[in-house]
XYZ file of C-alpha atoms in Angstrom:
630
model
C 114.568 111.214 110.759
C 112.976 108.321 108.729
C 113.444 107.565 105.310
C 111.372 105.102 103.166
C 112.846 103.533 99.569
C 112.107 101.396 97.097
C 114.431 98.248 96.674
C 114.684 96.470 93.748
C 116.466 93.310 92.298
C 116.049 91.419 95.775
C 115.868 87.185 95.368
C 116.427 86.149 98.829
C 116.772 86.466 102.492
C 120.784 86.790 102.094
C 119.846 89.529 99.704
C 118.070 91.555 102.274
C 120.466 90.870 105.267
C 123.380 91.942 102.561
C 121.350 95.329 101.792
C 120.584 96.196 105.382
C 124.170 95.580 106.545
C 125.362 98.000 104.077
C 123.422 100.286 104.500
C 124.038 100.391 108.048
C 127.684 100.777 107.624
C 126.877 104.628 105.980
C 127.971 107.267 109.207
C 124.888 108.472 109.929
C 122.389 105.845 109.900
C 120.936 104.655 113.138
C 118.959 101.883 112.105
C 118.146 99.939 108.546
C 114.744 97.551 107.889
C 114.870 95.766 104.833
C 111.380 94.274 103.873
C 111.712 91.088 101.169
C 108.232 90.695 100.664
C 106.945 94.373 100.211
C 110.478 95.500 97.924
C 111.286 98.340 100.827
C 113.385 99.555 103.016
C 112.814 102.330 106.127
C 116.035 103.807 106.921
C 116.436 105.988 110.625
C 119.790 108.384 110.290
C 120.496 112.170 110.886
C 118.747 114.610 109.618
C 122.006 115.868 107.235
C 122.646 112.602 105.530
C 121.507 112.470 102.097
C 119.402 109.842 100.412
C 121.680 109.471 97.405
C 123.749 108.450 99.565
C 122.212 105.714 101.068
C 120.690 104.987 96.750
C 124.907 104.689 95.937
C 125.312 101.994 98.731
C 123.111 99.461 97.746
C 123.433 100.140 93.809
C 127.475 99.439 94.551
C 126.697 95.989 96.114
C 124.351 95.058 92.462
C 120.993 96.036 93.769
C 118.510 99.089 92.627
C 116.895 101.824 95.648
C 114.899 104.890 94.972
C 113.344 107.073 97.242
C 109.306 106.689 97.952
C 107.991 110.261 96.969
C 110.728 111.290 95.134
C 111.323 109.260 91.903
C 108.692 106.835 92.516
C 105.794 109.468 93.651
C 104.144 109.585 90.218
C 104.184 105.891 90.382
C 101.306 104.978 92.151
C 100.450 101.417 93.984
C 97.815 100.672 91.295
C 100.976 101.169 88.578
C 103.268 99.370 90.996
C 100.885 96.453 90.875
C 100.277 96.537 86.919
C 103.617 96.114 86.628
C 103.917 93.644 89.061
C 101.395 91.464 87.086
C 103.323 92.238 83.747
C 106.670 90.828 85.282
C 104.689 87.742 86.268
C 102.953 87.084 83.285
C 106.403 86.748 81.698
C 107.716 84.436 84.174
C 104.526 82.658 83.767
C 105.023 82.058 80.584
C 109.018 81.234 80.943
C 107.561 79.024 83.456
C 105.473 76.961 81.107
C 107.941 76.475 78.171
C 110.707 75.295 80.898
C 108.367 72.225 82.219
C 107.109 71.765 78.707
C 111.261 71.373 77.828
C 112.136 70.011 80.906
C 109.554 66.750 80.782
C 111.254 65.628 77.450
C 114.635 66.149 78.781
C 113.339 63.723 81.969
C 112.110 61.294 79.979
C 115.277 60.878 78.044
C 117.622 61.021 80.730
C 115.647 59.159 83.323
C 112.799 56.818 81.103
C 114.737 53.562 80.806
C 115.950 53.326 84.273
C 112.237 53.487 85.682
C 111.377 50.481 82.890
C 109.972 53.952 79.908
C 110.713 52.561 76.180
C 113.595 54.659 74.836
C 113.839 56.222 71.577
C 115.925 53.892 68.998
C 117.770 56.934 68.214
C 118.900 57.330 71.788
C 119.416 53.898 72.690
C 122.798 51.730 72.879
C 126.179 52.700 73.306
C 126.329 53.728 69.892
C 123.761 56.305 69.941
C 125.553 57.883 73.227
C 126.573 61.217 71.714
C 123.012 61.944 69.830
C 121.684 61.022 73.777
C 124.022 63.389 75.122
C 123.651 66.190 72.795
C 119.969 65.952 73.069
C 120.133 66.641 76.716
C 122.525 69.607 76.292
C 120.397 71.268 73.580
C 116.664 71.039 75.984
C 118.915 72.130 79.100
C 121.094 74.801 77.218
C 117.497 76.452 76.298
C 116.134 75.963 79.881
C 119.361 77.602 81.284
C 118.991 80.519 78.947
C 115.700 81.483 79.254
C 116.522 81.217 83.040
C 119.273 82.926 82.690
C 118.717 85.759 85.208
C 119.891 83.540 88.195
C 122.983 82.943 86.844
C 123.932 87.117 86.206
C 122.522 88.339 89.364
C 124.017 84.505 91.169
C 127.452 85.704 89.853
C 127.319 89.307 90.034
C 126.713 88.697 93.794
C 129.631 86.438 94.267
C 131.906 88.927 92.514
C 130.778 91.343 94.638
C 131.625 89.067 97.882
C 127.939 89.525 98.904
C 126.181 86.000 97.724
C 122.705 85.112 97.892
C 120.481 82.229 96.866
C 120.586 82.602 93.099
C 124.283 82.413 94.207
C 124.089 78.776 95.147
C 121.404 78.384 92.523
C 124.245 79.227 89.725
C 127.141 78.092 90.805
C 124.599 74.208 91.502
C 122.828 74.321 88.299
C 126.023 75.848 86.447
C 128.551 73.122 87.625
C 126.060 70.503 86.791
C 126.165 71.870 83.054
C 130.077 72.085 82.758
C 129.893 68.801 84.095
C 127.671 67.508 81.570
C 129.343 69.238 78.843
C 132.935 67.695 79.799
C 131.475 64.516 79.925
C 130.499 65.042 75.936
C 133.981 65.612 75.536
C 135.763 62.804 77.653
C 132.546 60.566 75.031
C 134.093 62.288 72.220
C 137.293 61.520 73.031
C 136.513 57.840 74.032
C 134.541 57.408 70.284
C 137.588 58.365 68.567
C 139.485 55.746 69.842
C 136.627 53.093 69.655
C 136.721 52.970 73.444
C 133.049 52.051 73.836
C 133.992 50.784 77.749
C 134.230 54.452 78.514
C 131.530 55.915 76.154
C 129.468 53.535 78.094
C 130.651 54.365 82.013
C 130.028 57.903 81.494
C 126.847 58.055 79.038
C 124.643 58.077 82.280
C 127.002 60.751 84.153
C 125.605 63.612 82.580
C 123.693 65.545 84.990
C 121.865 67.931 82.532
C 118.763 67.169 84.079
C 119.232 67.992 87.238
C 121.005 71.601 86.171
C 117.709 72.344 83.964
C 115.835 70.957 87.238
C 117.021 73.112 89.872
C 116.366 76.137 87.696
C 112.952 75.406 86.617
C 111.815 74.158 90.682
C 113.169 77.560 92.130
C 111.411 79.418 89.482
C 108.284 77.859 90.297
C 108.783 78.642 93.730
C 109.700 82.554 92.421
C 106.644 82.107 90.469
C 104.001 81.606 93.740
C 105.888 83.615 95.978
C 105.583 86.598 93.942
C 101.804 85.783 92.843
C 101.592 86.416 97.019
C 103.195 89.353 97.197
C 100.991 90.427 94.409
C 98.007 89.212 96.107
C 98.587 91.242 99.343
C 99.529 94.014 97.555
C 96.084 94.219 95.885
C 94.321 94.485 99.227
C 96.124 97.691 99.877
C 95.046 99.029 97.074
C 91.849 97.932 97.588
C 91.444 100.191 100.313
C 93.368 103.257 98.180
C 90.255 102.952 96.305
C 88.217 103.781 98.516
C 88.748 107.536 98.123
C 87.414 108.967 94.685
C 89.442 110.802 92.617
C 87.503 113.505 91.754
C 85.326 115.400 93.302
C 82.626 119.006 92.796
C 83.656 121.669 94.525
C 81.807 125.258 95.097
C 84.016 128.400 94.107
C 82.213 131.787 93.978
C 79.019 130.600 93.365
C 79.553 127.895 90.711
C 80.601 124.145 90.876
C 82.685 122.530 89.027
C 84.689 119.194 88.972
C 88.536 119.303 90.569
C 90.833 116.495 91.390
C 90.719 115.506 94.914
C 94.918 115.958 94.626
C 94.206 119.470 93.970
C 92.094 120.305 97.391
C 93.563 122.586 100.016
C 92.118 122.664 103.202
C 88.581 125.174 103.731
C 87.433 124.086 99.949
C 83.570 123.657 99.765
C 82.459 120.371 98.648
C 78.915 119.221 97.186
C 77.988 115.441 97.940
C 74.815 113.912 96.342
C 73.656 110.849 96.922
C 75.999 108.037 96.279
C 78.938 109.998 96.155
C 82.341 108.919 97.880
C 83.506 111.661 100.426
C 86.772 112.413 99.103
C 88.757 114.157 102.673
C 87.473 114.369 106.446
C 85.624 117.806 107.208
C 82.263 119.362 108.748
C 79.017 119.576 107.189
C 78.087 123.402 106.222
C 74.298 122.792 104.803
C 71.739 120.129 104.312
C 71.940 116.597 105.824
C 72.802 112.977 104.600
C 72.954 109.402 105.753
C 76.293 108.100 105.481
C 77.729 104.564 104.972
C 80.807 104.336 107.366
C 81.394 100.889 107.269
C 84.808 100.865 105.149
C 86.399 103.084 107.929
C 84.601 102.271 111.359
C 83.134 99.076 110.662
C 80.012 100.078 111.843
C 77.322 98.202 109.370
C 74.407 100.573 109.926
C 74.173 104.105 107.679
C 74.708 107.280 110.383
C 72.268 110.131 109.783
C 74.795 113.600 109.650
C 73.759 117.205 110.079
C 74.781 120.510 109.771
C 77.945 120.385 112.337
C 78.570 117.324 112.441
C 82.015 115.683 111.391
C 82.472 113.810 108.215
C 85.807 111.387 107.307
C 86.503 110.366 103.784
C 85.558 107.206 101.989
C 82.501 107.221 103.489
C 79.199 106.697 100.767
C 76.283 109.201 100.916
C 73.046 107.068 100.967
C 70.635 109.126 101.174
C 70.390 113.373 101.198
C 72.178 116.302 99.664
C 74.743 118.381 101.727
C 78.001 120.399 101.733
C 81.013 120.151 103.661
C 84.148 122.006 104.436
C 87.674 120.241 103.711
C 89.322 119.573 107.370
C 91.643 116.873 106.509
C 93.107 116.734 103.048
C 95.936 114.373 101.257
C 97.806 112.008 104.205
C 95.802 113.931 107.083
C 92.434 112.369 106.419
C 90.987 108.804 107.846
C 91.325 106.508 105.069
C 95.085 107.789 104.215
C 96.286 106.979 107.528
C 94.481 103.671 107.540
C 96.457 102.819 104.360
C 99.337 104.055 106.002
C 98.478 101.771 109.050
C 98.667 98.673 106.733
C 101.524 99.494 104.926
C 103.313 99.884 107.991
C 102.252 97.249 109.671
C 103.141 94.752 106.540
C 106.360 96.338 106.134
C 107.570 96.159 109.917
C 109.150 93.260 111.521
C 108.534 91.390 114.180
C 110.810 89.996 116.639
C 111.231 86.662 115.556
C 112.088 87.803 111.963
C 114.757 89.098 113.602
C 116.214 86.365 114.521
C 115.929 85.040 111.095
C 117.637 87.741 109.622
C 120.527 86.795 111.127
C 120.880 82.895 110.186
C 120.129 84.116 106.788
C 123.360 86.967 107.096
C 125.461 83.870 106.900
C 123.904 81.100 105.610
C 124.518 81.457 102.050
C 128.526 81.531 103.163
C 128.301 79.006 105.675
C 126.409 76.481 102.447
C 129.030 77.326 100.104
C 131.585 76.382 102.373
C 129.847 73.298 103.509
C 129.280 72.198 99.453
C 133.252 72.765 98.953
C 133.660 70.351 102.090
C 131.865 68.028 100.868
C 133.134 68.025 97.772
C 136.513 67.092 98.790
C 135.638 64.804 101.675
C 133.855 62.659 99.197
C 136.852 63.309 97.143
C 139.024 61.989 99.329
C 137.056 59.282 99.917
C 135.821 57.430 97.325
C 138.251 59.106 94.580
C 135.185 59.590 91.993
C 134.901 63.214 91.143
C 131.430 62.934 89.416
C 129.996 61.271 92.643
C 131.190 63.656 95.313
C 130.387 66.411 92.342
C 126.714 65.275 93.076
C 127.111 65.511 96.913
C 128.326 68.890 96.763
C 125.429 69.937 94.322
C 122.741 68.601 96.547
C 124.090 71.082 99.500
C 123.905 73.957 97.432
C 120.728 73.075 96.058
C 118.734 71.776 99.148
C 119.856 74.639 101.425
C 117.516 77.556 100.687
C 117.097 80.122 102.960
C 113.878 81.715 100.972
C 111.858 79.900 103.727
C 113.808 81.400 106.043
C 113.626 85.130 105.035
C 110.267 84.466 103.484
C 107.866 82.862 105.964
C 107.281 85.920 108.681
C 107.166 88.541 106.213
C 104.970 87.071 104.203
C 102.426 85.890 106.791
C 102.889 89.659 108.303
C 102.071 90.771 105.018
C 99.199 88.407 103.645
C 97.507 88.622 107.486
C 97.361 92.471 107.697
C 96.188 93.051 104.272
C 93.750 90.557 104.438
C 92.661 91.957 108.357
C 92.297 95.408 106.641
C 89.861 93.817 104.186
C 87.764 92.832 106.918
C 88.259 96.563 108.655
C 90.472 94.968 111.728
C 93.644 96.610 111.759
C 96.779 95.863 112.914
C 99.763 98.608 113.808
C 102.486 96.500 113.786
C 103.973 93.647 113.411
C 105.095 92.980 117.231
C 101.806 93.350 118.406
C 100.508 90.781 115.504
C 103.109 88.373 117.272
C 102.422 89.380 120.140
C 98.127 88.356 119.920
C 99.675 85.000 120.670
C 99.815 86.016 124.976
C 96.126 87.913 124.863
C 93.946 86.558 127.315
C 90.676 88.728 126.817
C 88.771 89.534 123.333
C 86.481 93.095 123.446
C 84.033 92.870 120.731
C 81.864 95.616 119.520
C 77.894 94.333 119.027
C 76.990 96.117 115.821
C 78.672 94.891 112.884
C 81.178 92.432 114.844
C 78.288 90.302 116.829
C 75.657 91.184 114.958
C 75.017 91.243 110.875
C 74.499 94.929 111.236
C 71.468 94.979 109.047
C 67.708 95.220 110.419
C 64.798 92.896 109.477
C 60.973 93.254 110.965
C 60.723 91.432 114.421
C 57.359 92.562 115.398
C 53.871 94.380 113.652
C 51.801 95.685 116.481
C 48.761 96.729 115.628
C 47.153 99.640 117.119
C 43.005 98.476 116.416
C 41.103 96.511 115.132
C 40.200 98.842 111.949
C 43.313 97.233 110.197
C 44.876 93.818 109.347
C 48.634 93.012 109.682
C 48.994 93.049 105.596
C 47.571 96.308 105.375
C 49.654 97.736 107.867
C 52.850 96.018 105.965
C 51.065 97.509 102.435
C 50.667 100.813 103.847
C 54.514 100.963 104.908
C 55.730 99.356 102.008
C 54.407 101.285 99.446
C 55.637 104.660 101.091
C 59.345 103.317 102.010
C 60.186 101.779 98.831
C 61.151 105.784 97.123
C 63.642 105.807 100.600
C 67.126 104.619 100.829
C 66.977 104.434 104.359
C 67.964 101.000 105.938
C 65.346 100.895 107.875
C 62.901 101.643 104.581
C 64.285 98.771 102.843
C 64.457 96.814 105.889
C 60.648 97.347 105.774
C 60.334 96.495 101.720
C 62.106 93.657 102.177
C 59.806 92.149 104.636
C 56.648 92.917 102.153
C 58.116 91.284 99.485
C 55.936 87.629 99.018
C 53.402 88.946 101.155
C 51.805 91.883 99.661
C 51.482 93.929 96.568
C 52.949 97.785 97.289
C 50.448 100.986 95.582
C 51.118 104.082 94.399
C 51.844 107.394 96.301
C 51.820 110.519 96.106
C 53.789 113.955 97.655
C 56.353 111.788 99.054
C 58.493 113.505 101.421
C 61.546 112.947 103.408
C 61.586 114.540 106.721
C 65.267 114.890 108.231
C 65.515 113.117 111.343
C 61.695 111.864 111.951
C 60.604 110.022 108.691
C 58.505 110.673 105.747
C 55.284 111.725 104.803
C 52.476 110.445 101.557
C 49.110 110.584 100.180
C 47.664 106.870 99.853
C 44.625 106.696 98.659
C 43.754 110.544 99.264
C 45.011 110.249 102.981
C 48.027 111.769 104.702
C 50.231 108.917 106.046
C 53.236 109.787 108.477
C 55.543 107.161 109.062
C 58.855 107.775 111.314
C 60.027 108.048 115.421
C 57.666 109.462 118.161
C 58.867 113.068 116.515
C 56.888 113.106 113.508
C 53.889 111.863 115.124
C 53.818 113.598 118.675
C 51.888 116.807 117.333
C 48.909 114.874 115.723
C 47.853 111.802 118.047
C 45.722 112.352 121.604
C 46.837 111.960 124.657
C 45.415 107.924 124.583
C 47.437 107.648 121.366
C 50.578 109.001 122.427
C 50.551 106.588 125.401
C 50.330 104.030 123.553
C 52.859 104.540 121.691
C 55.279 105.081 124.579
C 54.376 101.946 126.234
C 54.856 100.050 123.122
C 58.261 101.803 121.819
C 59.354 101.547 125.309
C 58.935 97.469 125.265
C 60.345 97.249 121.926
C 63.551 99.477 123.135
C 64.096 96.952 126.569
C 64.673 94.199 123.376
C 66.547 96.573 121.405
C 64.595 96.800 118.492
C 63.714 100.026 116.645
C 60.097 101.069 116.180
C 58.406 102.365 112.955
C 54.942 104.332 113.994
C 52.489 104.360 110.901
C 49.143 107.410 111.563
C 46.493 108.018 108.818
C 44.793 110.997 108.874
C 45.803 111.542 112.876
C 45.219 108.346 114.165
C 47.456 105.194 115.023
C 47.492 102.496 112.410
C 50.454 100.413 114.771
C 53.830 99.787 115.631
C 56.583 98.135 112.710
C 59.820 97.007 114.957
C 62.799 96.043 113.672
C 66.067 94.987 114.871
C 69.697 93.685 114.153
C 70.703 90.006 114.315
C 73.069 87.822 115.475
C 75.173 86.595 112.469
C 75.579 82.742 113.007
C 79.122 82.821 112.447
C 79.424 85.008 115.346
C 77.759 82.668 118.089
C 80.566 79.889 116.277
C 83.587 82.408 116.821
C 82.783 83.416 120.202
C 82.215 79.564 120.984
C 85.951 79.250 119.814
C 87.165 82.087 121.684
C 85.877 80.584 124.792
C 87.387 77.073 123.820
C 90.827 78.777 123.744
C 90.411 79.502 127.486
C 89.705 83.515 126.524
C 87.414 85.891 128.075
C 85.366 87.205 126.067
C 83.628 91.043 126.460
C 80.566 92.921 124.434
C 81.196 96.523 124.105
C 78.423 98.837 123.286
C 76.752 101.972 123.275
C 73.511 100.273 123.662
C 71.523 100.343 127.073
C 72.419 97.935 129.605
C 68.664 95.860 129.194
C 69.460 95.821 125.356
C 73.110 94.978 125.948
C 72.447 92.139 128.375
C 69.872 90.147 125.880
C 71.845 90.335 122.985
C 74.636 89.136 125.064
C 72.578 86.436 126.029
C 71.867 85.116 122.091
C 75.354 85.600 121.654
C 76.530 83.393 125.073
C 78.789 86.516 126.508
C 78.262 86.615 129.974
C 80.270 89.870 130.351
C 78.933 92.951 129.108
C 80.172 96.501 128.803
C 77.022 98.956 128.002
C 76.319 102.253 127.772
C 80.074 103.329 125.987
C 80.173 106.046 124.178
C 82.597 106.236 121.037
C 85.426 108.764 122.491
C 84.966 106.225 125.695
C 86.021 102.829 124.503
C 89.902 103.394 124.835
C 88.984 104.402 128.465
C 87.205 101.382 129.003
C 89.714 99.167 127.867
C 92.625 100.795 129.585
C 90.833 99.627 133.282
C-alpha cells in the first residue's frame, strides 16, 4: 500500500536523501520518495506497518512527518498556503534588516581597501578594537536573527546526518570564533603596547564574510520558497474551482448543504451561473454549460435531461437538476487536482540521479574543507589563511541546486500546464516530451480562439437591408446568454442601435422567439423555422446552411411573420498565436496533426489557415485515445 506525509523542517537536498534513506531502512517499506520542493513524502510498504512508525523515524533523525488525511486533513491547501505566506513574510522581513546591517558592516570592513573614506573613529591602529568590536556587534545581530541555520546545521551534525545549513554553520560559525579570537590576540597585543601585532591582525577578522554567507543563503531560501509558494497557488487555483456549497432538494424543499456533506443520489438545483459542485446526470430541465476549466473545450455545451454532467463546470444559461454520481475524490475536477499533485510530487529519472550525489555530498565537502585546511596548513604555516580556504569549500559547495533544480521545474511546469488545462501525469513522461516526434492538437480551443464572431449576413430579399437584419437579431439576442447571442450583439455594436421586445422566449435546442414591432420573429437552427417557411423558403435555407457548414461556420436563420428575413453565420477563429506555435512545432522537425470532430470539408480548411497538412476528422470524444493509439 501507499502512504502520503507531510515533511517538515527540510533545507536541502542532503536533507531529503537523509529522510528517504531512513525511512527506507524501517522492515516493511518497499520504496520511499521524498519531494523537497512540495514538503512530502509517498511511502510504498506492507499493508501491517504502521504510519507512526515511519512519523518516529524521521522525527529521531531532527525532522517533523505527519500523515496527509490524518493530522493534517482539516488543514486544507488554501491554509497550507496562508501559512506558507506568513513564514515568508517573516523571513522577508529578517531578510531586509540583515542587508540593511550587513551594508554597514561592508563598508567598515571592506571601504578603505576599495579607496571609501573611513570613519575617524575606526581609523588607525589605535582605533583597532572600536573597528573590531563594531564588526562583532552588526555580525553578532545578523547571526542571531539567522540563527535557525546554526540549530538545525548542528542538530544535524550531532545526529551524524548533515545537510547544507550544516556547512552553512559550521562556515559562517568558524568565521565568527575566528573573528572573535582575533579581538582577543588585539587585546592581548594592546596591553603590552604591541601595536606591530594589533596592526597584522586588525584586517584578519572575517566577520563579514560569517554575516555574508548567512544573509546570501537566506536570500536564496527567500526566492526558492516564494516558488514553491507560487506553484502551490496554481493548485489551489484549480481546488477552487469546485464551490463549497451547494442547494439541494430533500422531500420537497431546498435548502443550502455543504458540498462535503453530499452522498451519492442527492438532488441538486443549478441556476444560472452556478458552479456544479460533483459529476452526475441531469433529472429535469436543460442548461448550457461552460466546460472549459475541465475539457478545455472554449465553446458552452447545451445539456439535457440524460445527459452527463462533471463538476466545476459554470451553468450559462437554463435551470435544471441533477443527480450526484461522483462525489468527494471520485468526481472530475478532484482527480485532476490529484493529477497535478502527483505529477509535481513524482520524480523523474534524472532526479534520481541527483539524489544520489546529494546522499554524499555534504560528507564528501566537509571532508574536502578539513583537507584543505591542513594542506594549506602545512603549507604556508598561516592558520587564518588556510582558515579562509577551508571556509570557501564549505561555503561554495551547495547542493540546493542540485536537489532543487528538477523538482522545482517539475513542480512550477505542471502547475503552470494545469493553468492552461494541459496536464501532465507524471514526471517521467514530462522528461520524457524531450524524444516526441508528433504533436495531436485538438481545433476548438487549442487552434482556434474558441469564441464565434459574424463571418457572413445573407440576405434572403430585397425587402430588407443588412443593418436591419443585424437590428432585428440584435435586439432579440441581447436578453440571451448564449455564445452565439452575444456573438451576434457584439457584431451590432458601432453599427446599429438595438429596440425593444417583447414575449421573449428561449426555446431549448432551436432558438428564441419575440414580438418586434407587433411581429413574431423566430430566430434559431432549421428546427425552429422548418414548420412555418414554404417549400421555396426551406430550400433556401438548406442550400445556404449547407455552404456555410462546407466552411464550418454556424448559421443563424431570422423569419418575420413566416417568411425569410436571411442567413447570420458565424464561426470560430484561428488565434494568431496558434499559426506562430504550430510554425515552431514544425521548425523543431515535428509532425504536427489536427484532431476533430468536425467534418472532413470543415476540418481540411481550417487546417489550411492553420498550415497543418495532416488532418484527423470526424473523431468522436470516446474515439480520440483510439485514434492516437494507431
Amino acid at each position: 500500500m501507499k502512504k502520503e506525509f507531510d515533511i517538515t523542517g527540510m533545507t536541502c537536498a542532503s536533507c531529503q536523501s537523509n529522510i528517504q534513506k531512513a525511512v527506507c531502512k524501517i522492515k516493511g517499506v518497499k520504496k520511499a520518495d521524498v519531494n523537497l520542493v512540495s514538503n512530502s513524502m509517498q511511502v510504498e510498504c506492507d499493508d501491517k506497518l504502521d504510519s507512526s512508525t515511519i512519523i518516529k523515524k524521521v522525527e529521531s533523525i531532527g525532522y517533523g512527518a505527519s500523515e496527509k488525511g490524518v493530522e493534517s486533513r482539516d488543514l486544507d491547501l488554501d491554509n497550507r498556503n496562508d501559512k506558507a505566506k506568513n513564514e515568508l513574510k517573516k523571513q522577508r522581513i529578517s531578510l531586509i534588516i540583515s542587508i540593511v546591517l550587513l551594508l554597514p558592516l561592508f563598508y567598515i570592513a571592506m571601504g578603505p581597501m576599495v579607496g571609501l573614506p573611513n570613519f575617524p573613529f575606526f581609523d588607525g591602529v589605535e582605533n583597532a578594537l572600536i573597528f573590531a568590536l563594531a564588526q562583532l556587534v552588526l555580525t553578532s545581530i545578523i547571526l542571531l536573527i539567522n540563527k535557525h541555520f546554526f540549530i538545525r546545521g548542528f542538530k544535524a551534525l550531532f545526529k551524524l546526518v548533515p545537510n547544507m545549513d550544516s556547512l552553512i554553520a559550521i562556515g559562517a560559525g568558524s568565521a565568527y570564533i575566528y573573528g572573535i579570537a582575533i579581538i582577543f590576540i588585539m587585546s592581548y597585543a594592546f596591553g603590552r603596547s604591541d601595536l606591530e601585532l594589533v596592526h597584522e591582525y586588525m584586517h584578519s577578522l572575517y566577520f563579514e564574510g560569517a554575516a555574508t554567507i548567512v544573509t546570501l543563503v537566506s536570500l536564496g531560501k527567500y526566492f526558492e520558497n516564494r516558488a514553491k509558494i507560487k506553484t502551490s497557488s496554481e493548485i489551489s487555483k484549480l481546488m477552487k474551482l469546485a464551490p463549497k456549497t451547494c442547494t439541494i432538494i430533500k422531500n420537497g424543499e431546498e435548502s443550502i448543504v455543504d458540498v462535503s456533506s453530499l452522498v451519492v443520489g442527492d438532488v441538486i438545483v443549478i441556476r444560472p451561473g452556478d458552479v456544479l459542485p460533483v459529476d452526475g446526470v441531469i433529472l429535469s430541465g436543460n442548461g448550457l454549460l461552460d466546460q472549459s476549466a475541465i475539457t478545455g473545450e472554449s465553446l458552452p455545451v447545451d445539456k439535457k435531461v440524460g445527459d452527463e454532467v462533471i463538476s466545476a463546470s459554470i451553468n450559462k444559461n437554463g435551470t435544471f437538476t441533477f443527480k450526484a454520481a461522483k462525489i468527494g475524490k471520485e468526481t472530475t475536477i478532484s482527480k485532476i487536482i490529484a493529477l497535478v499533485e502527483k505529477a509535481s510530487s513524482t520524480k523523474a529519472p534524472i532526479a534520481k540521479i541527483a539524489d544520489k550525489v546529494s546522499a554524499v555530498f555534504v560528507p564528501i565537502v566537509i571532508a574536502i574543507s578539513l583537507i584543505s585546511l591542513i594542506v594549506w596548513l602545512i603549507i604556508t604555516k598561516d592558520f587564518a589563511f588556510s582558515l579562509n580556504f577551508a571556509i570557501s569549500v564549505l561555503v561554495i559547495s551547495c547542493p540546493c541546486a542540485l536537489g532543487l533544480a528538477t523538482p522545482l521545474a517539475i513542480m512550477v511546469g505542471t502547475g503552470k500546464a494545469a493553468q492552461y488545462g494541459i496536464l501532465v501525469k507524471d514526471a517521467e513522461n514530462l522528461e520524457n516530451l524531450c524524444k516526441i516526434d508528433t504533436i495531436v492538437l485538438d481545433k476548438t480551443g487549442t487552434i482556434t480562439t474558441g469564441s464565434l464572431s459574424v463571418t457572413d449576413v445573407y440576405l434572403a430579399n430585397n425587402d430588407i437591408d443588412e443593418n436591419e437584419l443585424i437590428m432585428i437579431c440584435a435586439s432579440i439576442e441581447k436578453h440571451s446568454n448564449h455564445p452565439l447571442a452575444k456573438a451576434v450583439v457584439d457584431y451590432a455594436v458601432n453599427r446599429v442601435n438595438t429596440i425593444s421586445v417583447e414575449d421573449y422566449e428561449e426555446i431549448a435546442g432551436k432558438g428564441t422567439k419575440a414580438i418586434i414591432n407587433g411581429k413574431e420573429v423566430l430566430l434559431g437552427n432549421e428546427k425552429l423555422v422548418s414548420d412555418v417557411l414554404n417549400k421555396d423558403e426551406l430550400k433556401q435555407v438548406k442550400d445556404v446552411t449547407e455552404e456555410f457548414a462546407l466552411s464550418g461556420k454556424t448559421p443563424i436563420i431570422c423569419v418575420q411573420n413566416k417568411k425569410l428575413l436571411g442567413i447570420i453565420a458565424l464561426a470560430d477563429t484561428i488565434r494568431e498565436d496558434s499559426v506562430m506555435a504550430i510554425k515552431e512545432l514544425k521548425n523543431m522537425g515535428l509532425n504536427v496533426i489536427m484532431l476533430t470532430g468536425d467534418n472532413e470539408t470543415t476540418a481540411k480548411a481550417f487546417a489550411r489557415n492553420a498550415d497543418i497538412e495532416n488532418v484527423i476528422a470526424n473523431v468522436l470524444p470516446d474515439q480520440n485515445m483510439n485514434m492516437l493509439n494507431k
